[in-house]
Short mmCIF file of C-alpha atoms in Angstrom, two decimals:
data_model
loop_
_atom_site.label_atom_id
_atom_site.label_comp_id
_atom_site.label_asym_id
_atom_site.label_seq_id
_atom_site.Cartn_x
_atom_site.Cartn_y
_atom_site.Cartn_z
CA MET A 82 4.35 -37.24 -57.19
CA GLN A 83 1.32 -38.65 -55.46
CA THR A 84 -1.97 -36.79 -55.23
CA GLN A 85 -5.56 -37.74 -54.57
CA THR A 86 -7.28 -35.54 -57.13
CA PRO A 87 -6.44 -32.54 -59.33
CA ILE A 88 -9.65 -30.77 -58.27
CA GLN A 89 -8.80 -27.77 -56.08
CA CYS A 90 -11.43 -26.10 -53.93
CA LYS A 91 -9.43 -24.57 -51.09
CA GLU A 92 -6.27 -22.52 -50.94
CA THR A 93 -3.07 -24.52 -51.20
CA ALA A 94 0.20 -24.16 -49.30
CA LEU A 95 3.44 -25.61 -50.69
CA ILE A 96 6.01 -26.40 -48.00
CA THR A 97 9.56 -27.58 -48.66
CA GLY A 98 11.45 -29.60 -46.07
CA ALA A 99 8.09 -30.73 -44.72
CA ALA A 100 9.04 -34.12 -43.28
CA SER A 101 10.37 -32.86 -39.95
CA GLY A 102 11.12 -29.89 -37.72
CA ILE A 103 9.72 -26.46 -38.48
CA GLY A 104 8.48 -27.58 -41.91
CA TYR A 105 6.40 -30.38 -40.43
CA GLU A 106 4.96 -28.10 -37.75
CA LEU A 107 4.03 -25.52 -40.39
CA ALA A 108 2.31 -28.26 -42.37
CA CYS A 109 0.28 -29.16 -39.27
CA ILE A 110 -0.77 -25.54 -38.81
CA PHE A 111 -1.81 -25.04 -42.43
CA ALA A 112 -3.73 -28.34 -42.42
CA ALA A 113 -5.56 -27.32 -39.25
CA LYS A 114 -6.42 -24.00 -40.93
CA ASN A 115 -8.15 -25.89 -43.75
CA TYR A 116 -5.47 -25.51 -46.44
CA ASP A 117 -4.73 -28.18 -49.01
CA LEU A 118 -1.04 -29.05 -48.97
CA VAL A 119 1.82 -29.75 -51.31
CA LEU A 120 4.59 -31.27 -49.21
CA VAL A 121 8.10 -31.50 -50.64
CA ASP A 122 10.93 -33.51 -49.13
CA ARG A 123 13.38 -36.24 -50.09
CA ASN A 124 12.10 -38.53 -47.30
CA GLU A 125 9.45 -40.49 -49.19
CA PHE A 126 8.40 -42.76 -46.33
CA LYS A 127 7.90 -39.87 -43.91
CA LEU A 128 5.92 -37.79 -46.42
CA LEU A 129 3.55 -40.65 -47.22
CA GLU A 130 3.10 -41.27 -43.49
CA ILE A 131 2.23 -37.58 -42.98
CA ALA A 132 -0.21 -37.60 -45.92
CA ILE A 133 -2.14 -40.53 -44.43
CA ASP A 134 -2.12 -38.99 -40.96
CA PHE A 135 -3.32 -35.59 -42.20
CA LYS A 136 -6.12 -37.14 -44.23
CA GLU A 137 -7.43 -38.78 -41.08
CA LYS A 138 -6.91 -35.81 -38.76
CA PHE A 139 -7.78 -32.87 -40.97
CA ASP A 140 -9.53 -34.35 -44.03
CA THR A 141 -7.26 -32.26 -46.22
CA LEU A 142 -5.86 -32.94 -49.68
CA VAL A 143 -2.15 -33.68 -49.49
CA THR A 144 0.05 -33.85 -52.57
CA THR A 145 3.50 -35.29 -51.90
CA ILE A 146 6.50 -34.53 -54.09
CA ILE A 147 9.65 -36.50 -53.41
CA LYS A 148 12.61 -34.34 -54.42
CA ASP A 149 16.20 -33.80 -53.46
CA LEU A 150 16.37 -30.00 -53.60
CA SER A 151 20.15 -30.05 -53.92
CA VAL A 152 19.60 -31.18 -57.52
CA PRO A 153 19.48 -28.01 -59.69
CA SER A 154 16.55 -29.21 -61.82
CA SER A 155 14.29 -29.90 -58.82
CA SER A 156 12.61 -26.48 -58.63
CA ALA A 157 11.54 -26.48 -62.27
CA GLU A 158 10.35 -30.09 -61.95
CA ILE A 159 8.17 -29.23 -58.94
CA PHE A 160 6.61 -26.30 -60.78
CA ALA A 161 6.02 -28.33 -63.95
CA GLU A 162 4.32 -31.18 -62.03
CA LEU A 163 1.94 -28.80 -60.29
CA GLN A 164 1.18 -26.97 -63.54
CA LYS A 165 0.41 -30.30 -65.19
CA ASP A 166 -2.02 -31.24 -62.41
CA GLN A 167 -3.52 -27.73 -62.37
CA ILE A 168 -2.67 -27.16 -58.73
CA LYS A 169 -2.40 -23.46 -57.93
CA VAL A 170 -0.14 -22.47 -55.04
CA ASP A 171 -1.51 -19.68 -52.85
CA VAL A 172 1.15 -19.87 -50.12
CA LEU A 173 4.78 -20.77 -50.76
CA VAL A 174 6.85 -21.80 -47.74
CA ASN A 175 10.56 -22.10 -48.51
CA ASN A 176 11.63 -23.98 -45.40
CA ALA A 177 14.15 -26.57 -46.61
CA GLY A 178 17.72 -26.01 -45.55
CA PHE A 179 20.74 -27.48 -43.81
CA GLY A 180 24.13 -26.46 -42.46
CA THR A 181 27.73 -27.60 -42.19
CA TYR A 182 30.17 -27.06 -39.34
CA GLY A 183 33.93 -26.60 -39.31
CA LEU A 184 36.74 -24.45 -40.65
CA PHE A 185 35.99 -23.45 -44.24
CA ASN A 186 39.31 -24.72 -45.56
CA GLU A 187 38.58 -28.15 -44.06
CA THR A 188 34.88 -28.63 -44.85
CA ASN A 189 33.57 -30.54 -47.85
CA LEU A 190 33.11 -28.41 -50.96
CA ILE A 191 30.47 -30.64 -52.55
CA THR A 192 28.37 -30.57 -49.39
CA GLU A 193 28.61 -26.78 -49.23
CA LEU A 194 27.65 -26.35 -52.88
CA GLU A 195 24.62 -28.59 -52.26
CA MET A 196 23.77 -26.48 -49.22
CA LEU A 197 23.87 -23.31 -51.30
CA GLN A 198 21.62 -24.98 -53.85
CA VAL A 199 19.04 -25.85 -51.17
CA ASN A 200 19.28 -22.83 -48.87
CA LEU A 201 19.63 -20.17 -51.52
CA VAL A 202 19.25 -21.16 -55.18
CA CYS A 203 16.21 -23.41 -54.83
CA LEU A 204 14.47 -20.85 -52.60
CA THR A 205 15.09 -18.12 -55.17
CA HIS A 206 14.04 -20.31 -58.09
CA LEU A 207 10.77 -21.46 -56.49
CA THR A 208 9.95 -17.89 -55.50
CA LYS A 209 10.53 -16.71 -59.06
CA LEU A 210 8.36 -19.47 -60.53
CA PHE A 211 5.34 -19.14 -58.23
CA LEU A 212 5.43 -15.39 -57.68
CA LYS A 213 4.28 -14.45 -61.18
CA ASP A 214 0.92 -16.19 -60.79
CA MET A 215 0.45 -14.65 -57.35
CA VAL A 216 1.04 -11.16 -58.70
CA ASN A 217 -1.25 -11.79 -61.67
CA GLN A 218 -4.09 -12.91 -59.41
CA GLY A 219 -3.47 -10.08 -56.96
CA LYS A 220 -2.94 -12.23 -53.87
CA GLY A 221 -0.50 -14.66 -52.34
CA ARG A 222 1.89 -15.22 -49.47
CA ILE A 223 5.53 -16.32 -49.31
CA LEU A 224 7.29 -17.43 -46.12
CA ASN A 225 11.06 -17.82 -46.38
CA VAL A 226 12.80 -19.49 -43.46
CA SER A 227 16.10 -17.82 -42.68
CA SER A 228 17.79 -17.80 -39.26
CA ALA A 229 19.02 -15.54 -36.48
CA ALA A 230 22.37 -16.40 -38.08
CA ALA A 231 21.46 -13.99 -40.88
CA PHE A 232 22.32 -10.92 -38.83
CA GLN A 233 26.07 -11.54 -38.42
CA PRO A 234 29.02 -13.49 -39.89
CA GLY A 235 29.47 -17.02 -38.56
CA PRO A 236 32.97 -18.46 -38.28
CA LEU A 237 32.90 -22.27 -38.29
CA MET A 238 29.62 -22.11 -40.21
CA ALA A 239 30.69 -19.46 -42.71
CA VAL A 240 28.69 -20.66 -45.72
CA TYR A 241 25.54 -21.42 -43.74
CA PHE A 242 25.45 -17.99 -42.06
CA ALA A 243 26.09 -16.31 -45.41
CA SER A 244 23.29 -18.28 -47.08
CA LYS A 245 20.83 -17.19 -44.41
CA ALA A 246 21.95 -13.57 -44.73
CA TYR A 247 21.05 -13.83 -48.41
CA VAL A 248 17.58 -15.15 -47.57
CA LEU A 249 16.96 -12.24 -45.20
CA SER A 250 18.19 -9.59 -47.63
CA PHE A 251 16.38 -11.13 -50.60
CA SER A 252 13.10 -11.43 -48.70
CA GLU A 253 13.20 -7.84 -47.43
CA ALA A 254 13.94 -6.54 -50.92
CA ILE A 255 11.12 -8.34 -52.71
CA ALA A 256 8.71 -7.57 -49.86
CA ASN A 257 9.33 -3.91 -50.69
CA GLU A 258 8.92 -4.50 -54.43
CA LEU A 259 5.61 -6.28 -53.87
CA GLU A 260 3.93 -3.57 -51.82
CA ASN A 261 0.39 -2.87 -53.10
CA THR A 262 0.32 -6.04 -55.24
CA GLY A 263 -1.67 -8.16 -52.80
CA VAL A 264 1.33 -10.46 -52.29
CA ASN A 265 3.24 -10.33 -49.03
CA VAL A 266 6.62 -11.82 -48.16
CA THR A 267 7.67 -12.78 -44.64
CA VAL A 268 11.09 -14.01 -43.54
CA LEU A 269 11.29 -16.13 -40.40
CA CYS A 270 14.57 -15.87 -38.48
CA PRO A 271 14.56 -18.36 -35.60
CA GLY A 272 17.41 -18.88 -33.18
CA SER A 273 18.53 -22.32 -32.09
CA THR A 274 15.53 -24.64 -32.32
CA VAL A 275 15.02 -28.17 -31.03
CA SER A 276 15.55 -30.40 -34.08
CA ALA A 277 18.00 -32.83 -35.64
CA PHE A 278 19.74 -29.89 -37.38
CA HIS A 279 22.52 -29.47 -34.82
CA GLU A 280 23.36 -33.16 -34.66
CA ARG A 281 23.60 -33.30 -38.46
CA THR A 282 25.95 -30.29 -38.56
CA GLY A 283 28.15 -31.66 -35.77
CA MET A 284 27.83 -28.59 -33.54
CA ALA A 285 25.69 -30.07 -30.76
CA ASN A 286 28.56 -29.63 -28.26
CA SER A 287 29.31 -25.99 -29.08
CA LYS A 288 29.10 -23.32 -26.36
CA LEU A 289 26.15 -21.84 -28.24
CA LEU A 290 24.04 -24.94 -27.63
CA LYS A 291 25.48 -26.91 -24.74
CA GLY A 292 23.07 -26.79 -21.80
CA LYS A 293 20.86 -24.14 -23.42
CA ASN A 294 17.07 -24.20 -23.49
CA MET A 295 16.11 -24.01 -27.15
CA MET A 296 12.73 -23.01 -28.55
CA ASP A 297 10.66 -25.90 -29.89
CA ALA A 298 9.81 -26.17 -33.58
CA LYS A 299 6.06 -25.96 -32.97
CA THR A 300 6.37 -22.57 -31.26
CA VAL A 301 8.67 -21.24 -33.99
CA ALA A 302 6.30 -22.45 -36.71
CA GLN A 303 3.30 -20.82 -35.05
CA MET A 304 5.11 -17.50 -34.77
CA GLY A 305 6.12 -17.74 -38.42
CA TYR A 306 2.55 -18.52 -39.48
CA ASP A 307 1.11 -15.68 -37.39
CA GLY A 308 3.63 -13.21 -38.79
CA LEU A 309 2.85 -14.34 -42.34
CA MET A 310 -0.89 -13.86 -41.84
CA LYS A 311 -0.33 -10.42 -40.29
CA GLY A 312 1.83 -9.35 -43.22
CA GLN A 313 4.98 -8.84 -41.15
CA THR A 314 8.20 -8.70 -43.15
CA ILE A 315 10.60 -10.04 -40.49
CA VAL A 316 9.73 -12.45 -37.67
CA VAL A 317 12.40 -13.16 -35.06
CA PRO A 318 11.04 -15.61 -32.46
CA GLY A 319 12.13 -15.01 -28.86
CA LEU A 320 12.88 -11.78 -26.99
CA VAL A 321 16.60 -12.50 -26.61
CA ASN A 322 16.95 -13.23 -30.32
CA LYS A 323 15.12 -9.99 -31.17
CA ILE A 324 17.39 -7.97 -28.91
CA LEU A 325 20.57 -9.59 -30.25
CA ALA A 326 19.48 -9.04 -33.86
CA LYS A 327 19.11 -5.31 -33.17
CA LEU A 328 22.24 -4.96 -31.03
CA VAL A 329 24.57 -6.48 -33.61
CA GLY A 330 24.51 -3.29 -35.67
CA PHE A 331 25.83 -1.20 -32.78
CA PHE A 332 29.11 -3.10 -32.34
CA PRO A 333 32.20 -3.30 -34.58
CA ARG A 334 31.89 -6.16 -37.06
CA ASN A 335 35.25 -7.68 -36.17
CA TRP A 336 34.23 -7.85 -32.49
CA VAL A 337 30.87 -9.45 -33.37
CA THR A 338 32.65 -12.01 -35.56
CA LYS A 339 35.04 -12.92 -32.74
CA VAL A 340 32.17 -13.36 -30.29
CA VAL A 341 30.29 -15.61 -32.71
CA ARG A 342 33.48 -17.64 -33.27
CA SER A 343 33.83 -18.11 -29.50
CA MET A 344 30.21 -19.25 -29.15
CA GLN A 345 30.48 -21.66 -32.06
CA GLU A 346 33.54 -23.45 -30.73
CA ASP A 347 33.31 -26.71 -28.82
CA LYS A 348 33.69 -26.44 -25.07
#
């Protein structure tokens, strides 16, 4: 971990998966809003580059933690390092995540177990660790990044869709539990967003994405930030995504699953 000083004067936001995409754009927003930052990612070069850039642009304190969140011990190690340096986290942003694409009986088990560790277990663990202090001090914010995929099953991305459904359900539940504590939980459920995510999963040529105009990460991040500050529980960026998320419940599940399968397939 690299940090400039343990002295903390402003509120601090911890953001996982901060080196690119929505995580990076959220980091930009929090820095511009005068937050100190704890940025977590496994891309050491990119994080150090961001830390230097943010110091020049925003004059903000940036602590970088290089971690592979698919390693089960990573969450506890992050918490311990911040406790040691007396850095209090006021806003926790669980953004890190990735997906896999293909028939479940043909995809790689190790990759999918690592995905569950990042998308689901690490998010839960970090929330558990940092939430207690937030409740004790009577204030805090948690932003969990899920997906529009959370609202229905996803053939050809079965584990990814299921992991995001967990994030949505978990976030809604603890948001209810935390009412009147001063701590609010928001879950961001974006649709397809311009990023390297789709190329990494191998689904860039699916009907769902081919030729479609996707929302940019900066817009999604801003909507997530605004929803968090307003105390919204669920933020679904984009009118079409909002409508689809609500409509899903009115159709038979087997029909919805077949439609999603059709959209996920390559042309």
